[in-house]
mmCIF file of C-alpha atoms and ligand atoms in Angstrom:
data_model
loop_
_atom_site.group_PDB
_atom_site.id
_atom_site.type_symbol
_atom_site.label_atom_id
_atom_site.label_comp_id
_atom_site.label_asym_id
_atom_site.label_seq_id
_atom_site.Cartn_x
_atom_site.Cartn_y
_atom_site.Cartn_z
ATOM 1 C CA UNK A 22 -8.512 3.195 16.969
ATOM 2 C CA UNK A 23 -9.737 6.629 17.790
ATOM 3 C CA UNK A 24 -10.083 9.231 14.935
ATOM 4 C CA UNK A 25 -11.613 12.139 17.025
ATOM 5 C CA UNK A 26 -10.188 15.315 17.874
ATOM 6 C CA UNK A 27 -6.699 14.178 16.229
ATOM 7 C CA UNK A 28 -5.050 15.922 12.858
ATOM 8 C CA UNK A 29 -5.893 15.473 9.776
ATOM 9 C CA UNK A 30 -3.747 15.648 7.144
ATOM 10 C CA UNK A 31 -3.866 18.949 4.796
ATOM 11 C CA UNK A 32 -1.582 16.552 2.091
ATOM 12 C CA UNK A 33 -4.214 15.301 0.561
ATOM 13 C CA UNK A 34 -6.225 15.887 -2.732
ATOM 14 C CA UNK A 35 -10.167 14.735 -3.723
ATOM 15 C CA UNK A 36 -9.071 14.591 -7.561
ATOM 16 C CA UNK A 37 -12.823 13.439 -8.405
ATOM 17 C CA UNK A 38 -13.899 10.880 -10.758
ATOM 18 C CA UNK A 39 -11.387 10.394 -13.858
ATOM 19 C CA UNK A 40 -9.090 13.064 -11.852
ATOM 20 C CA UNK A 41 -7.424 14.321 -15.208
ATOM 21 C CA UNK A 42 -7.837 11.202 -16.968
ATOM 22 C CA UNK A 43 -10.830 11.674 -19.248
ATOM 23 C CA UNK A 44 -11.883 8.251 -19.548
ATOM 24 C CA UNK A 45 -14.157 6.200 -18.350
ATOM 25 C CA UNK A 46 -14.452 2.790 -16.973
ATOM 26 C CA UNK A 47 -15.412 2.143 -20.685
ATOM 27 C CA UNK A 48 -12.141 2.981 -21.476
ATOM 28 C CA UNK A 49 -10.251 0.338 -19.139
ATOM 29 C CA UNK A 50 -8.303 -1.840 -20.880
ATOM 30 C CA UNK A 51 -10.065 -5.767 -20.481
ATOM 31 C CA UNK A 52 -7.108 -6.937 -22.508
ATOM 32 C CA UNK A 53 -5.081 -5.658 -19.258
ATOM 33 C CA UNK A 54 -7.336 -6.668 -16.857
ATOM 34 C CA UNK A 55 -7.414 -10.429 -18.177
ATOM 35 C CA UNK A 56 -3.533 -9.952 -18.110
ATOM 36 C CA UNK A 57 -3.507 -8.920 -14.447
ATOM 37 C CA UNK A 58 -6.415 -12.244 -14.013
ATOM 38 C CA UNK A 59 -3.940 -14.209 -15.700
ATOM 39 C CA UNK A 60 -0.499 -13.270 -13.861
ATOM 40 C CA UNK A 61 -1.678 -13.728 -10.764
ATOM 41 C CA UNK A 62 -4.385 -16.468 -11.467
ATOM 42 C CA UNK A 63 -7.080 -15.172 -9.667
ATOM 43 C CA UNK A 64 -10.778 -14.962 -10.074
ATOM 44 C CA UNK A 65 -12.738 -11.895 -9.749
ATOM 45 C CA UNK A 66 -10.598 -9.940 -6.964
ATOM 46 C CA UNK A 67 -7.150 -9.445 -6.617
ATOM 47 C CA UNK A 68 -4.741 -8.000 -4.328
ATOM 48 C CA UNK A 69 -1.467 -6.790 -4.990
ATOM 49 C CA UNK A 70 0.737 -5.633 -2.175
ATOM 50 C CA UNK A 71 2.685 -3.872 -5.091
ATOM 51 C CA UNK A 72 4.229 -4.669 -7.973
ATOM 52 C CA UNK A 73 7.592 -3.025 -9.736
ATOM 53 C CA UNK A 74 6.758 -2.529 -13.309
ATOM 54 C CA UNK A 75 2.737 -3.191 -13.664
ATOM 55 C CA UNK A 76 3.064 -2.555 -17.518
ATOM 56 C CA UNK A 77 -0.271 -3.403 -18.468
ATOM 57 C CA UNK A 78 -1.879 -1.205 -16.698
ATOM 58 C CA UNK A 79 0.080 1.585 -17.169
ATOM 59 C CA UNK A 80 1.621 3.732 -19.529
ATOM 60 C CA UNK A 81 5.035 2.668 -20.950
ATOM 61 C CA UNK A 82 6.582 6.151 -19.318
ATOM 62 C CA UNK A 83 7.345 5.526 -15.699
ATOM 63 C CA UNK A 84 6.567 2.278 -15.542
ATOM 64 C CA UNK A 85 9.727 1.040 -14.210
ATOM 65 C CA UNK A 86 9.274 3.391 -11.225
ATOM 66 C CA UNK A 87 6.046 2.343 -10.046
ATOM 67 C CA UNK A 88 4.997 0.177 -7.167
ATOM 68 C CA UNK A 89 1.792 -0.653 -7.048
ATOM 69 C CA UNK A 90 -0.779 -0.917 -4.647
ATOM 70 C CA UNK A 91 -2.938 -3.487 -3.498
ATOM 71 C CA UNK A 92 -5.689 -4.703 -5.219
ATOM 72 C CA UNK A 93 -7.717 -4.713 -8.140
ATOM 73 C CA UNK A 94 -11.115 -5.905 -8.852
ATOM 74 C CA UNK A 95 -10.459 -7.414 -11.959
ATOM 75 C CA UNK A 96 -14.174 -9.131 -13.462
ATOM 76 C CA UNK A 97 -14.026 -6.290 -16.362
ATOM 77 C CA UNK A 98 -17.086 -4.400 -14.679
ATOM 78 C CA UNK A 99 -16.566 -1.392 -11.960
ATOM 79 C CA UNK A 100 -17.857 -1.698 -8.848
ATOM 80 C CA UNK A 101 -17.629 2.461 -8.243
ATOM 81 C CA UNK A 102 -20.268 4.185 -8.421
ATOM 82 C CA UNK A 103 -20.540 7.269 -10.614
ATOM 83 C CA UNK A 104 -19.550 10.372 -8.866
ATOM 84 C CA UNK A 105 -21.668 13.328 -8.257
ATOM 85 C CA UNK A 106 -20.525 16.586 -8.304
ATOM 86 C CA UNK A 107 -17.176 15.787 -8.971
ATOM 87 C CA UNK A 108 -15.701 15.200 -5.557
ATOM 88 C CA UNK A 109 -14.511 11.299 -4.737
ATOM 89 C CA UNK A 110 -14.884 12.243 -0.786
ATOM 90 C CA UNK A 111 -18.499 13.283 -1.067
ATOM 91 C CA UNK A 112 -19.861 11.141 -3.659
ATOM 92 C CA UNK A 113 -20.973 8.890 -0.585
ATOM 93 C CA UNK A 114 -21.385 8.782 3.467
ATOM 94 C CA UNK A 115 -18.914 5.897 2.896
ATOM 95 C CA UNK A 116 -16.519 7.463 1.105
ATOM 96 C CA UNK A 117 -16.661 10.620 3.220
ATOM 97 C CA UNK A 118 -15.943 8.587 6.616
ATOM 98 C CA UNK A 119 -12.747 7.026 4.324
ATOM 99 C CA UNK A 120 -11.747 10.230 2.897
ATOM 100 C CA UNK A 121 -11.390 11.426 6.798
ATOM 101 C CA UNK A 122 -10.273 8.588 8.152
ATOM 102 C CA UNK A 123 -7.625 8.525 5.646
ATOM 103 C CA UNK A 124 -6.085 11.382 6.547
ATOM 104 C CA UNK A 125 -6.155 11.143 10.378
ATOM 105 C CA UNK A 126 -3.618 7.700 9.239
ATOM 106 C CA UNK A 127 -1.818 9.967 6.799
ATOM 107 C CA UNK A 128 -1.463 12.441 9.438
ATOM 108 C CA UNK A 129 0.079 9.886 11.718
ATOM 109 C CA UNK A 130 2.160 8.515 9.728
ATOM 110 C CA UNK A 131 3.706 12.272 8.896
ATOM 111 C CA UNK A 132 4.692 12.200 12.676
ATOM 112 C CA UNK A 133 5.931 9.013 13.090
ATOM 113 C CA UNK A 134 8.056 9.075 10.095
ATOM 114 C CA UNK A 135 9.289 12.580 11.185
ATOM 115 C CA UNK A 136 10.218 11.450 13.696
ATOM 116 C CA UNK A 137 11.977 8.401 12.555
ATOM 117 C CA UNK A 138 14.085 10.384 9.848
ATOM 118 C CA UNK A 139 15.045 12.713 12.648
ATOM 119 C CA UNK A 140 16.164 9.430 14.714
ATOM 120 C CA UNK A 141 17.861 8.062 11.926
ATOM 121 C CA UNK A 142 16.033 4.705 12.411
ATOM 122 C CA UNK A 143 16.408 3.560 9.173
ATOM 123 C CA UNK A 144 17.690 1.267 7.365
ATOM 124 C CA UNK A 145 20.817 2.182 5.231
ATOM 125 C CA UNK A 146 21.371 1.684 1.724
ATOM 126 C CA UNK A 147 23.933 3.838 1.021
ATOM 127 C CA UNK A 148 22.123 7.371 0.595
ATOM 128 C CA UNK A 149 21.563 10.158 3.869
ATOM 129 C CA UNK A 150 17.730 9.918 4.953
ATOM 130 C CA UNK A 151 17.798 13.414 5.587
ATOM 131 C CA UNK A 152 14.674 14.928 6.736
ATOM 132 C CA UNK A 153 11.253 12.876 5.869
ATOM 133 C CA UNK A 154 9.182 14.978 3.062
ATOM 134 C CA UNK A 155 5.583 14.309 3.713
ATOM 135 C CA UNK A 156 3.916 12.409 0.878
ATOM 136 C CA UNK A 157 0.642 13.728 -0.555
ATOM 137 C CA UNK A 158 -2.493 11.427 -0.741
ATOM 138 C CA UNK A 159 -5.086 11.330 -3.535
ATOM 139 C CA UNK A 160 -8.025 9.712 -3.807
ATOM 140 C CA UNK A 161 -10.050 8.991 -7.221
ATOM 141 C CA UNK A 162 -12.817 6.916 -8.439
ATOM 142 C CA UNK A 163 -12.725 5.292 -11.591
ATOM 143 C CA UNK A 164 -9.447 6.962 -12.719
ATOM 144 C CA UNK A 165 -6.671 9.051 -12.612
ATOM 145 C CA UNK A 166 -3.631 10.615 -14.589
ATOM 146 C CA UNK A 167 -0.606 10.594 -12.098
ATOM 147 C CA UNK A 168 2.579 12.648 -12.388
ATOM 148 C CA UNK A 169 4.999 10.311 -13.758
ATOM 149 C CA UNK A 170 3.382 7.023 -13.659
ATOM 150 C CA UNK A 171 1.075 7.217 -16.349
ATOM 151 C CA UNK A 172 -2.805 7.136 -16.124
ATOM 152 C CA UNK A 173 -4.039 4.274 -13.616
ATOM 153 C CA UNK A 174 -7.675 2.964 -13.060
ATOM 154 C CA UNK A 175 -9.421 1.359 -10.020
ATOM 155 C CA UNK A 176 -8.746 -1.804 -10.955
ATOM 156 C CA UNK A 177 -5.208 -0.869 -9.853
ATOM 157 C CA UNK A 178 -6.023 -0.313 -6.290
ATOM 158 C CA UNK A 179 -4.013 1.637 -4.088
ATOM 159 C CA UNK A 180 -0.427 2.253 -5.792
ATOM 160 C CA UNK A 181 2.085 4.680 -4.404
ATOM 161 C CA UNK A 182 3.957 7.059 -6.938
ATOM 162 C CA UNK A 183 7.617 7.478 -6.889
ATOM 163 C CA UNK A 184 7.935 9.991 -9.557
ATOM 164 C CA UNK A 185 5.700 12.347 -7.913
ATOM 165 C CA UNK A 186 5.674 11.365 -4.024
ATOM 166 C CA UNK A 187 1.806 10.480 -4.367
ATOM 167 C CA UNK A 188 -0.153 8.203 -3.094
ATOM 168 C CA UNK A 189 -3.701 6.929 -5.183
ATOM 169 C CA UNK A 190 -6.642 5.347 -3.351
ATOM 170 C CA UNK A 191 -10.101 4.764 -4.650
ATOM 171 C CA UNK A 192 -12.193 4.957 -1.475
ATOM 172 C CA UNK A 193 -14.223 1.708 -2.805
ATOM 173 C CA UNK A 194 -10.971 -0.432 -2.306
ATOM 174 C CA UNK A 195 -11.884 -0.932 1.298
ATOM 175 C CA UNK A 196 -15.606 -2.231 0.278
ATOM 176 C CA UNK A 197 -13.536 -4.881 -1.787
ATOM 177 C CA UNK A 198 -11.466 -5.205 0.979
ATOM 178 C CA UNK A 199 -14.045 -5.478 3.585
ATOM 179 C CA UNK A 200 -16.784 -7.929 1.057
ATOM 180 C CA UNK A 201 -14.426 -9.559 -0.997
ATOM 181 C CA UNK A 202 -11.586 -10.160 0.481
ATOM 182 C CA UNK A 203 -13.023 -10.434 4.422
ATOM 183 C CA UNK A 204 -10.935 -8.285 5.890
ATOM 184 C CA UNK A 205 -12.987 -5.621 7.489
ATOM 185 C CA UNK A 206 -12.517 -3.499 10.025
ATOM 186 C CA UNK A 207 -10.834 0.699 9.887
ATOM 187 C CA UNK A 208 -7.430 -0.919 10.765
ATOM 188 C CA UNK A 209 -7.361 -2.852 7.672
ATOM 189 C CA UNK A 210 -7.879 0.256 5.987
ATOM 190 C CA UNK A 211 -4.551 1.957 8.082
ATOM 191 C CA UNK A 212 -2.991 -0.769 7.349
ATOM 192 C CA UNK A 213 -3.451 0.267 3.112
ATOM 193 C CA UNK A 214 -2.344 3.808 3.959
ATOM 194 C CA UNK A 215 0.275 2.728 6.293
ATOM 195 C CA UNK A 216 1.703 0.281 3.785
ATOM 196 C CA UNK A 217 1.084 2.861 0.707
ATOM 197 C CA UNK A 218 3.423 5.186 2.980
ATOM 198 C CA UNK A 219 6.068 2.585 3.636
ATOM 199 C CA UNK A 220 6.929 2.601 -0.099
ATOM 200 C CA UNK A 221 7.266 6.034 0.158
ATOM 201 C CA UNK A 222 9.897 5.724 2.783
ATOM 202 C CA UNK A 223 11.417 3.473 0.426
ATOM 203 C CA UNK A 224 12.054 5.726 -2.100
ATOM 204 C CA UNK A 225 13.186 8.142 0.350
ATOM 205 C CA UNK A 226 15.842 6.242 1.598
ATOM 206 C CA UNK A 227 16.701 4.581 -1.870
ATOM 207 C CA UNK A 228 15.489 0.731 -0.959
ATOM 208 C CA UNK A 229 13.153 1.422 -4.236
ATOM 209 C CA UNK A 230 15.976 0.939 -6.629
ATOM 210 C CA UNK A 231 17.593 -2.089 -5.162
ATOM 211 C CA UNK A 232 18.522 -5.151 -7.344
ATOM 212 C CA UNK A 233 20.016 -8.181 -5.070
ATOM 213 C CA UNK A 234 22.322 -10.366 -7.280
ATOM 214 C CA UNK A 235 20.817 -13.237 -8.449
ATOM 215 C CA UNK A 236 17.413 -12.709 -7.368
ATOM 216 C CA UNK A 237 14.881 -11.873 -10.417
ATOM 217 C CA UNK A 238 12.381 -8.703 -10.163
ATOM 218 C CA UNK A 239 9.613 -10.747 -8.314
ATOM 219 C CA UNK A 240 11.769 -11.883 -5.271
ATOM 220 C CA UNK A 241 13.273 -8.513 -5.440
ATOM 221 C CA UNK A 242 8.905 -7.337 -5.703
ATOM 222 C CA UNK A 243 8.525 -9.531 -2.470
ATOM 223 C CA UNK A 244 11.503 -8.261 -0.498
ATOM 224 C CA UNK A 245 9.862 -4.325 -0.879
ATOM 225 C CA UNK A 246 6.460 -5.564 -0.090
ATOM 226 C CA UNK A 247 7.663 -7.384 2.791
ATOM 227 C CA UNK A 248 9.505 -4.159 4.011
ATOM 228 C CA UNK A 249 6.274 -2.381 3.330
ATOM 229 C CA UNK A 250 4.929 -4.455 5.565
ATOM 230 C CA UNK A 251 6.963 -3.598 7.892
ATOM 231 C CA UNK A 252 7.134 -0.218 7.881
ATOM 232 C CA UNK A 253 3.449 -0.097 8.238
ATOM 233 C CA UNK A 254 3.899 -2.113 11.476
ATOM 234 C CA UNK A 255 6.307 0.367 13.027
ATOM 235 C CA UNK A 256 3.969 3.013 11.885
ATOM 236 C CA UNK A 257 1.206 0.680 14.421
ATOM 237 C CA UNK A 258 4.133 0.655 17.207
ATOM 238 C CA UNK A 259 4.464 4.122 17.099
ATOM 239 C CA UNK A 260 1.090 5.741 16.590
ATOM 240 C CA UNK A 261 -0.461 3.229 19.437
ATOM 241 C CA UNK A 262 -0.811 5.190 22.167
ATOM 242 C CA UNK A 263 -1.531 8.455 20.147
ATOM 243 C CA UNK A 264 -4.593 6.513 18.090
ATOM 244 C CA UNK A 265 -6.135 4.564 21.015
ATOM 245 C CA UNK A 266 -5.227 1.354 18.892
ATOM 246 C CA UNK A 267 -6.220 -1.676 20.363
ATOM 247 C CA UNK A 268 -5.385 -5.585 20.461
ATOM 248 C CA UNK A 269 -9.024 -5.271 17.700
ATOM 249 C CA UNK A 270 -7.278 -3.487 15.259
ATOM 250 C CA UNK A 271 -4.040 -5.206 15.697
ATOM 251 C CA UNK A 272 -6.084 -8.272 15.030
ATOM 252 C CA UNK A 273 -7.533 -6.381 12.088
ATOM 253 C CA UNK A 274 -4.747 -5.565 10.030
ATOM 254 C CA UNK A 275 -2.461 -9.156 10.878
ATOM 255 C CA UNK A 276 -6.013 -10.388 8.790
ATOM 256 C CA UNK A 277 -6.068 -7.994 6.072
ATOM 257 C CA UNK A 278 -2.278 -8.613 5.772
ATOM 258 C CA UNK A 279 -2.926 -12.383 5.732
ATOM 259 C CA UNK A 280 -5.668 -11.983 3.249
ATOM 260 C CA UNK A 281 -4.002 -10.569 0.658
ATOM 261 C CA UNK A 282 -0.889 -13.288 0.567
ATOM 262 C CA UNK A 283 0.254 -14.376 -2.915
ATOM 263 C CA UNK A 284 -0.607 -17.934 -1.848
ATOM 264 C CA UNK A 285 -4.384 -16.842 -0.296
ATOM 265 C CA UNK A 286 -5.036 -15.325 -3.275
ATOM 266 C CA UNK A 287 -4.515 -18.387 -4.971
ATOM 267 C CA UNK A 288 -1.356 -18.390 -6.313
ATOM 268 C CA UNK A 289 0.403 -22.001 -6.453
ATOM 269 C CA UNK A 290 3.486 -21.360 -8.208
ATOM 270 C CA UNK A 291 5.942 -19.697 -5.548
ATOM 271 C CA UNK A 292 7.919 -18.632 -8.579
ATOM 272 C CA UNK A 293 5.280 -15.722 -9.179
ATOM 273 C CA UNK A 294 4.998 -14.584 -6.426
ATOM 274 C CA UNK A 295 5.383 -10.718 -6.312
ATOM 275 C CA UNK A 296 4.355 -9.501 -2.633
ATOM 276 C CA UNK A 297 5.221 -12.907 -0.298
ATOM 277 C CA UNK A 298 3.470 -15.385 1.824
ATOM 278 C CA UNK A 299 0.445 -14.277 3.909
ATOM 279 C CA UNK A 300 2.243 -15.806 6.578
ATOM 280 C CA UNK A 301 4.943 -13.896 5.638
ATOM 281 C CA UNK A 302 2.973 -10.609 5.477
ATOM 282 C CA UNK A 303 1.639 -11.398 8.860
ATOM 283 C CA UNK A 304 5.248 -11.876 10.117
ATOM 284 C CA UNK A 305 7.077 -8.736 8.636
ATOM 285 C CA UNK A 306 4.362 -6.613 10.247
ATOM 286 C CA UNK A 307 4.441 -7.688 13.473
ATOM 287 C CA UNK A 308 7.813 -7.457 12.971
ATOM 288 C CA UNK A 309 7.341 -3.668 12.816
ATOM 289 C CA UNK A 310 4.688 -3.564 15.141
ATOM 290 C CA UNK A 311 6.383 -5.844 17.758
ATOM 291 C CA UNK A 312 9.915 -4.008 17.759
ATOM 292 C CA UNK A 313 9.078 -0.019 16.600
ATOM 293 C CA UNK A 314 12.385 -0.163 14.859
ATOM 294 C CA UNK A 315 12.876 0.341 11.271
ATOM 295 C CA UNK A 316 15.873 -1.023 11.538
ATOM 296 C CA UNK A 317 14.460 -3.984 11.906
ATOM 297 C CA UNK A 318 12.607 -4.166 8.341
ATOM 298 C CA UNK A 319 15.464 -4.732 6.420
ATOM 299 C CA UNK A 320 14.213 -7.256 4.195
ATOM 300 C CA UNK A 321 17.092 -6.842 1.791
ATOM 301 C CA UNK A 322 19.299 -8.053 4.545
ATOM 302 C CA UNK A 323 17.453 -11.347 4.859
ATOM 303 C CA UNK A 324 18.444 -14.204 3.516
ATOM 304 C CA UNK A 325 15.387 -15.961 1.385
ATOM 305 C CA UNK A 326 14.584 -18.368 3.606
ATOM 306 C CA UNK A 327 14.805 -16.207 6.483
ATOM 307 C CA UNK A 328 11.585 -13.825 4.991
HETATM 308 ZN ZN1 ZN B 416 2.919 -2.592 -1.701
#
């Protein structure tokens, strides 16, 4: 993928360390962070593709509204470095290439999904797509106060707002990512944005708010990760040319999608599971990446065995 010369997104906000949160890592509830250990039975690292309702981490206020992010690095310690000066994007070389390289994806995605609202290429739940309306990302270290899902930490990882069209990223997620979890690479990292921005289409086109009958709130979880999934993947389709993106980074984000499976992570009972199979991440992307057609990501339409 090729990041030079192209746009960079102007949506985007360096909210600093503790953007408007005024706490510390200190302050991070281990009482929450064992819960999060404990839900999804994990030691150390997790990785949420996002979760409907993450109550213990968040404020009671909004909480039904939020889907979550990714991951979380959940050993009660932070792995972020204090920030100097303020700014998240220049507290570090690393962070500064993220920060960039962040918004050349968030950039693209603003034109693909353009684009695809102007198409139509949706699919429908009952409610006009209308024109897209850009999202705006933010990136924090350590904390942040959103606006309208409560105050989130780190240990969140990468959530998407619906209350306020935002999307939060701690630039250290991707060390996690690329150390922890072994998925390297700067296509992994699309893949967070792209994925981020999927749930943002979501609530656009009203698949947020969708309860199937007879399915409880984690296979209803898995169906909008899934979608997520493959939203980002038609984001890939579409952007391929434009980005120089290559058979690498393809390979790149099908890993980072399988490494953050309910069932890699370490999760045995299928009953909890909250963002699918990595095979079943791996499949829903390419699913978006093979066809380009949004159309094609409805995950709601699917019958269970058929995700
Ligand atoms: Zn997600």
């Amino acid at each position: 993928m090729d990041t030079e010369g192209r746009r960079r997104s102007t949506n985007f906000e360096d909210a600093g360390s503790d953007g408007g949160r005024g706490n510390g890592p200190g302050n991070l509830p281990l009482a929450a962070l064992s819960a999060v250990t404990r839900t999804f039975g994990l030691r150390g690292v997790l990785v949420l593709g996002a979760v409907v309702g993450a109550g213990y981490l968040f404020a009671p206020a909004g909480v039904k509204q939020l889907i979550r992010g990714l991951l979380s690095d959940a050993d009660g310690s932070s792995n972020t470095a204090p920030v100097a000066g303020g700014g998240t994007c220049t507290a570090s070389p690393a962070n500064a290439r993220a920060c960039d390289f962040s918004r050349v994806v968030l950039a693209s995605t603003e034109d693909v999904w353009t684009g695809e609202f102007q198409r139509g290429a949706l699919p429908s739940y009952g409610r006009p797509s209308g024109v897209y309306r850009v999202p705006t990302l933010v990136v924090f270290s350590r904390g942040i106060a959103t606006g309208g899902c409560g105050d989130a930490s780190s240990a969140a990882g990468p959530f998407y707002c619906p209350a306020d069209r935002k999307l939060y990223v701690d630039p250290t997620f991707y060390e996690v990512m690329a150390r922890r979890l072994r998925a390297p690479g700067d296509f992994a990292q699309a893949y967070v944005v792209a994925h981020e921005v999927g749930h943002h289409v979501q609530n656009l086109i009203g698949a947020t708010g969708i309860r199937k009958p007879g399915e409880d709130q984690n296979q209803t979880s898995v169906r909008l990760e899934l979608q997520a999934d493959c939203f980002a993947g038609v984001w890939g389709h579409t952007a391929r040319a434009s980005l120089a993106i290559t058979e690498g980074d393809l390979r790149e984000a099908l890993n980072a999608a399988h490494a953050i499976g309910d069932d890699t992570l370490g999760q045995s009972n299928a009953a909890e599971y909250t963002h699918g199979t990595s095979a079943q991440r791996v499949r829903w992307f390419r699913q978006g990446f093979d066809t380009g057609d949004a159309r094609r990501c409805d995950t709601f339409a699917a019958a269970r065995r058929q995700l």
